[in-house]
Each structure stands twice: as structure tokens, then as C-alpha cells.
Amino acid sequence: MNYPKLKIDLKKLRHNVETIVKLCKENGIEVAGVTKVFCGHPEIAKAYVDGGVSYLADSRVENLIKLKDFQIPKILLRLPMISEAEWVVEYADISLNSELKTIEELSKIALIKGKKHKIILMVDLGDLREGYFNEGDIYQVVGDILNLKGIELIGLGTNLTCYGGVIPSPENLGRLVKIGKNIEDRYGIKLDIISGGNSSSLHLLLNNIKIPGINMLRLGESLVLGLETAHGSRIENCYDDVFQLLAEIIEVKEKPTLPIGEIGRDAFGKVPQFEDKGIRKRMIAAIGKQDVEFDTIIPVDFKVTIFGGSSDHLILDGTDSEVDYKVGDKVKFNLSYGGILRAMTSEYVKKELICE
Ligand SMILES: *Cc1c(COP(=O)(O)O)cnc(C)c1O
């Protein structure tokens, strides 16, 4: 079985990585390549490494295990669960943290393994996902962490534009740098890393806004989609079609747009609504909500539109297209970040890596 299929152009991906790594290097910033959108697939991650990222980063330990043979440091992005601490110490060189209880457990396990586990302490600058919110709490917990023999505190990090949609700025990132300086002065230590967020921080570099002190970004969406995510604009000289989805047509028929009969609930328990567009050329493609969310895929043939579908069926409108689609033909889609994530996660979607 070959379809549905996700085609992944590794040359285009590597080009995106090289372009963005260069921009970051010019600003004194190292890139952690975030692999979670492709489930830590090692052959795809290789394009990151070949493109020059300094770290590989993922939110799930399962994915870091797949990356264990790469000789660059691996970062666990999601705060560790205490129950997985043993695997975190084994497979992540660095983890992002915001709870002393978890850090103490990581220290305990690191000591048993005869290791030192590196951590980046997370600071919440207002986006309201993870991290210490009160500055006083941060200074205090650093004192506690410095007493833990199995832990090395290597820096501070923050995450923005994730929950609250807060855009990275010289003000909020400047505050992170200042907190880092205060910690260095107060405890006489050196923090090597100030990690200033994700792809939404790239808009600063693209607009030539300097934030001295920020020396790492953790980038996923910008690398795979060539997008700056604070405002959603394209990054110049990057590809937005590294990932493309192909689905096969299994039925083509002229049918009305209004269902016939009394309308109850659809396959997902919702009462559907329809616009009467008369008789249309309806095409069913063999892919469904188990594989993708339909608002995360965009037909490359822009004259094809999506009617909707269910778990295993996608219904398309091919009436206006210049292509005379027939049963057995493949329809091609571009994907948003969420679309790539779901399609990579679905075991029913075949992955084809293109190297040339
Ligand atoms: C997912 C994630 C990133 C990467 O975000 P992008 O918007 O894809 O660049 C960075 N940091 C953390 C903590 C994340 O969970």
C-alpha cells in the first residue's frame, strides 16, 4: 500500500535549515532544531544536522531515543514527568525545567548513573505556559539547584507565542537576559545559554532587531515551513513545501450539494450545515480525520476545494478545476504545522523521503 503518502523533500529542508542557521549565527545565536513535528524521524533529523543545527530538541523522550546516535546534544523540551526521570537522564543531555521536585529527582538519578544532568530553567515572561513567573522565586530556586550534586544549571529559557500568543520583543526578552545577569552576579556563576524562544522570535532577526544576550533559539516550524510565526509571514529564500501529502481518488460522481432527507448528526456527532451549490463533481479521496484535520491541508490545485469528510473519507469539489480528475488519480496538498504533525503521527500515512 502506497497511499496516502507524505513526501518529504530533504534537500529543501536542508536548504531551509542552512538559511536560518546562517541568519542566527550572524546574530550570535545557535539553533536547536525541533524534531517533534516529524516525531523525531532520524533520517529527517539528519537534514537538520547536515544543515548546521547545534542541538536536536524534542518534547517527547520516545523521539529523543530515536535520535540517540547523533553526536550533538539532545534537549528535552517539555518539562519532564517525574515518572520518566530515568529516561530523561539517559537520553536527554539537557532538559527544560520549572519544578524543584522534578529537578531533585533528576539529580538523584543522575548521581546513581554517575552523570551530571544539564538543565535550562524556564522563565514565564507572560505567555502563561511553563516557567517561573515571579522573579523572586527564580532567584531562590537557583540557590536550591546549585546544592544539587547531579545537576548543572547551564542557562535560562523562555517560551512565547504558545498559549497566550505573546510576541517576543526587546522588552520581554531583555528581561530574560537581565534575570540571567542578576543570577550570575548573585551566585557568582556563569550561565552559558539564554534560550529566547521558538520560531516566533525570528521576526526580530528578520527585522534586524538585536537582543544582546540571547544566544539560542529552539526552532521547528520555521525550519520545516519557512515561516516566521509571530506574524505568519514567509521567510525569504525558504521553501514552504518540504512536506506534501498525496491522497488517491476512489470515487468521482456528479451529485447535489444538499443531502436528501431529514438531517441528524454526522459521524462526529455534529449537526452539519450545507450551502446549495447545485450539482457538483464530487471526488472522494482515501484519507480521513484519523490522518489529518481537514483545515490543516490545502489542495495544491487551488481550484479544488474541500467539502468535508469523516474518519477515512475526504470529499473534494473538483468542478472548477482545469484537471479532469479520475478514479485512481492522486490529489496533492500542502500542509500547515498541525497537518504535518498529524500526518506524521498517523501510521496509515506512508512517508517517502526524497533525497535528490
Ligand atoms: C515546540 C517547541 C518549540 C519549537 O516551536 P516552533 O514554533 O515550532 O519553532 C520550542 N520550544 C518549546 C519548549 C517547544 O515545546
PDB file of C-alpha atoms in Angstrom, residues 17-129:
ATOM      1  CA  VAL A  17      17.957  24.897   7.853  1.00  0.00           C
ATOM      2  CA  GLU A  18      21.147  26.299   6.295  1.00  0.00           C
ATOM      3  CA  THR A  19      19.432  29.606   5.502  1.00  0.00           C
ATOM      4  CA  ILE A  20      18.027  30.074   9.006  1.00  0.00           C
ATOM      5  CA  VAL A  21      21.123  28.784  10.835  1.00  0.00           C
ATOM      6  CA  LYS A  22      23.178  31.372   8.891  1.00  0.00           C
ATOM      7  CA  LEU A  23      20.818  34.189   9.888  1.00  0.00           C
ATOM      8  CA  CYS A  24      21.032  33.087  13.531  1.00  0.00           C
ATOM      9  CA  LYS A  25      24.834  32.700  13.502  1.00  0.00           C
ATOM     10  CA  GLU A  26      25.146  36.271  12.194  1.00  0.00           C
ATOM     11  CA  ASN A  27      23.279  37.314  15.327  1.00  0.00           C
ATOM     12  CA  GLY A  28      25.347  35.187  17.710  1.00  0.00           C
ATOM     13  CA  ILE A  29      22.572  32.630  18.090  1.00  0.00           C
ATOM     14  CA  GLU A  30      22.801  28.837  17.966  1.00  0.00           C
ATOM     15  CA  VAL A  31      19.876  26.791  16.713  1.00  0.00           C
ATOM     16  CA  ALA A  32      18.258  23.852  18.465  1.00  0.00           C
ATOM     17  CA  GLY A  33      16.406  22.004  15.683  1.00  0.00           C
ATOM     18  CA  VAL A  34      12.997  20.912  16.974  1.00  0.00           C
ATOM     19  CA  THR A  35      12.038  17.467  15.661  1.00  0.00           C
ATOM     20  CA  LYS A  36       8.646  16.868  17.312  1.00  0.00           C
ATOM     21  CA  VAL A  37       6.580  17.776  14.229  1.00  0.00           C
ATOM     22  CA  PHE A  38       8.117  14.764  12.436  1.00  0.00           C
ATOM     23  CA  CYS A  39       8.111  12.520  15.523  1.00  0.00           C
ATOM     24  CA  GLY A  40      11.910  12.521  15.757  1.00  0.00           C
ATOM     25  CA  HIS A  41      12.296  10.613  12.458  1.00  0.00           C
ATOM     26  CA  PRO A  42      16.097  10.177  12.313  1.00  0.00           C
ATOM     27  CA  GLU A  43      16.517  10.447   8.528  1.00  0.00           C
ATOM     28  CA  ILE A  44      14.634  13.755   8.544  1.00  0.00           C
ATOM     29  CA  ALA A  45      16.590  14.939  11.591  1.00  0.00           C
ATOM     30  CA  LYS A  46      19.770  14.275   9.602  1.00  0.00           C
ATOM     31  CA  ALA A  47      18.821  17.181   7.312  1.00  0.00           C
ATOM     32  CA  TYR A  48      18.824  19.387  10.432  1.00  0.00           C
ATOM     33  CA  VAL A  49      22.258  18.141  11.476  1.00  0.00           C
ATOM     34  CA  ASP A  50      23.667  18.462   7.942  1.00  0.00           C
ATOM     35  CA  GLY A  51      22.152  21.947   7.759  1.00  0.00           C
ATOM     36  CA  GLY A  52      24.134  23.033  10.811  1.00  0.00           C
ATOM     37  CA  VAL A  53      21.929  22.971  13.920  1.00  0.00           C
ATOM     38  CA  SER A  54      23.887  22.823  17.178  1.00  0.00           C
ATOM     39  CA  TYR A  55      21.323  20.775  19.135  1.00  0.00           C
ATOM     40  CA  LEU A  56      18.382  18.466  18.442  1.00  0.00           C
ATOM     41  CA  ALA A  57      15.304  19.087  20.587  1.00  0.00           C
ATOM     42  CA  ASP A  58      12.035  17.248  21.088  1.00  0.00           C
ATOM     43  CA  SER A  59       9.202  17.314  23.602  1.00  0.00           C
ATOM     44  CA  ARG A  60       8.994  13.525  23.940  1.00  0.00           C
ATOM     45  CA  VAL A  61      11.632  11.156  25.275  1.00  0.00           C
ATOM     46  CA  GLU A  62      10.405   8.469  22.837  1.00  0.00           C
ATOM     47  CA  ASN A  63      11.573  10.720  19.998  1.00  0.00           C
ATOM     48  CA  LEU A  64      14.918  11.531  21.646  1.00  0.00           C
ATOM     49  CA  ILE A  65      15.603   7.786  21.822  1.00  0.00           C
ATOM     50  CA  LYS A  66      15.272   7.644  18.021  1.00  0.00           C
ATOM     51  CA  LEU A  67      17.905  10.420  17.814  1.00  0.00           C
ATOM     52  CA  LYS A  68      20.417   8.863  20.188  1.00  0.00           C
ATOM     53  CA  ASP A  69      23.082   8.139  17.548  1.00  0.00           C
ATOM     54  CA  PHE A  70      23.544  11.793  16.536  1.00  0.00           C
ATOM     55  CA  GLN A  71      26.695  13.188  18.115  1.00  0.00           C
ATOM     56  CA  ILE A  72      25.227  16.562  19.104  1.00  0.00           C
ATOM     57  CA  PRO A  73      23.485  17.413  22.395  1.00  0.00           C
ATOM     58  CA  LYS A  74      19.806  16.491  22.711  1.00  0.00           C
ATOM     59  CA  ILE A  75      17.332  18.682  24.568  1.00  0.00           C
ATOM     60  CA  LEU A  76      14.030  17.583  26.111  1.00  0.00           C
ATOM     61  CA  LEU A  77      11.615  20.473  25.507  1.00  0.00           C
ATOM     62  CA  ARG A  78       8.577  19.502  27.553  1.00  0.00           C
ATOM     63  CA  LEU A  79       9.024  19.659  31.322  1.00  0.00           C
ATOM     64  CA  PRO A  80       9.957  16.126  32.389  1.00  0.00           C
ATOM     65  CA  MET A  81       7.410  13.912  34.119  1.00  0.00           C
ATOM     66  CA  ILE A  82       8.891  12.674  37.383  1.00  0.00           C
ATOM     67  CA  SER A  83       7.877   9.168  36.322  1.00  0.00           C
ATOM     68  CA  GLU A  84      10.147   9.350  33.250  1.00  0.00           C
ATOM     69  CA  ALA A  85      13.148  10.916  35.029  1.00  0.00           C
ATOM     70  CA  GLU A  86      15.321   7.858  34.471  1.00  0.00           C
ATOM     71  CA  TRP A  87      14.845   8.008  30.677  1.00  0.00           C
ATOM     72  CA  VAL A  88      15.312  11.776  30.664  1.00  0.00           C
ATOM     73  CA  VAL A  89      18.741  11.467  32.274  1.00  0.00           C
ATOM     74  CA  GLU A  90      19.646   8.613  29.916  1.00  0.00           C
ATOM     75  CA  TYR A  91      18.545  10.141  26.597  1.00  0.00           C
ATOM     76  CA  ALA A  92      18.496  13.932  27.070  1.00  0.00           C
ATOM     77  CA  ASP A  93      21.745  15.821  27.642  1.00  0.00           C
ATOM     78  CA  ILE A  94      19.726  18.879  28.621  1.00  0.00           C
ATOM     79  CA  SER A  95      16.137  19.321  29.824  1.00  0.00           C
ATOM     80  CA  LEU A  96      13.949  22.385  30.326  1.00  0.00           C
ATOM     81  CA  ASN A  97      12.633  22.618  33.892  1.00  0.00           C
ATOM     82  CA  SER A  98      10.449  24.674  36.197  1.00  0.00           C
ATOM     83  CA  GLU A  99       9.778  22.448  39.246  1.00  0.00           C
ATOM     84  CA  LEU A 100      12.306  21.835  42.032  1.00  0.00           C
ATOM     85  CA  LYS A 101      10.688  18.489  42.892  1.00  0.00           C
ATOM     86  CA  THR A 102      11.394  17.220  39.375  1.00  0.00           C
ATOM     87  CA  ILE A 103      14.910  18.669  39.310  1.00  0.00           C
ATOM     88  CA  GLU A 104      15.681  16.903  42.615  1.00  0.00           C
ATOM     89  CA  GLU A 105      14.569  13.585  41.122  1.00  0.00           C
ATOM     90  CA  LEU A 106      16.705  14.188  38.011  1.00  0.00           C
ATOM     91  CA  SER A 107      19.669  14.915  40.299  1.00  0.00           C
ATOM     92  CA  LYS A 108      19.114  11.730  42.300  1.00  0.00           C
ATOM     93  CA  ILE A 109      19.031   9.595  39.165  1.00  0.00           C
ATOM     94  CA  ALA A 110      21.993  11.361  37.581  1.00  0.00           C
ATOM     95  CA  LEU A 111      24.070  10.608  40.701  1.00  0.00           C
ATOM     96  CA  ILE A 112      23.099   6.926  40.551  1.00  0.00           C
ATOM     97  CA  LYS A 113      24.198   6.843  36.899  1.00  0.00           C
ATOM     98  CA  GLY A 114      27.389   8.725  37.714  1.00  0.00           C
ATOM     99  CA  LYS A 115      26.339  11.632  35.471  1.00  0.00           C
ATOM    100  CA  LYS A 116      25.594  15.323  35.706  1.00  0.00           C
ATOM    101  CA  HIS A 117      22.316  16.284  34.042  1.00  0.00           C
ATOM    102  CA  LYS A 118      22.208  19.756  32.492  1.00  0.00           C
ATOM    103  CA  ILE A 119      19.125  21.911  32.882  1.00  0.00           C
ATOM    104  CA  ILE A 120      17.771  25.141  31.470  1.00  0.00           C
ATOM    105  CA  LEU A 121      15.456  26.878  33.911  1.00  0.00           C
ATOM    106  CA  MET A 122      12.270  28.180  32.311  1.00  0.00           C
ATOM    107  CA  VAL A 123      11.023  31.714  32.930  1.00  0.00           C
ATOM    108  CA  ASP A 124       7.444  32.730  32.072  1.00  0.00           C
ATOM    109  CA  LEU A 125       7.573  36.236  30.595  1.00  0.00           C
ATOM    110  CA  GLY A 126       3.789  36.450  30.274  1.00  0.00           C
ATOM    111  CA  ASP A 127       2.668  33.825  27.749  1.00  0.00           C
ATOM    112  CA  LEU A 128       1.397  31.743  30.693  1.00  0.00           C
ATOM    113  CA  ARG A 129       2.508  28.282  29.702  1.00  0.00           C
TER     114      ARG A 129
END
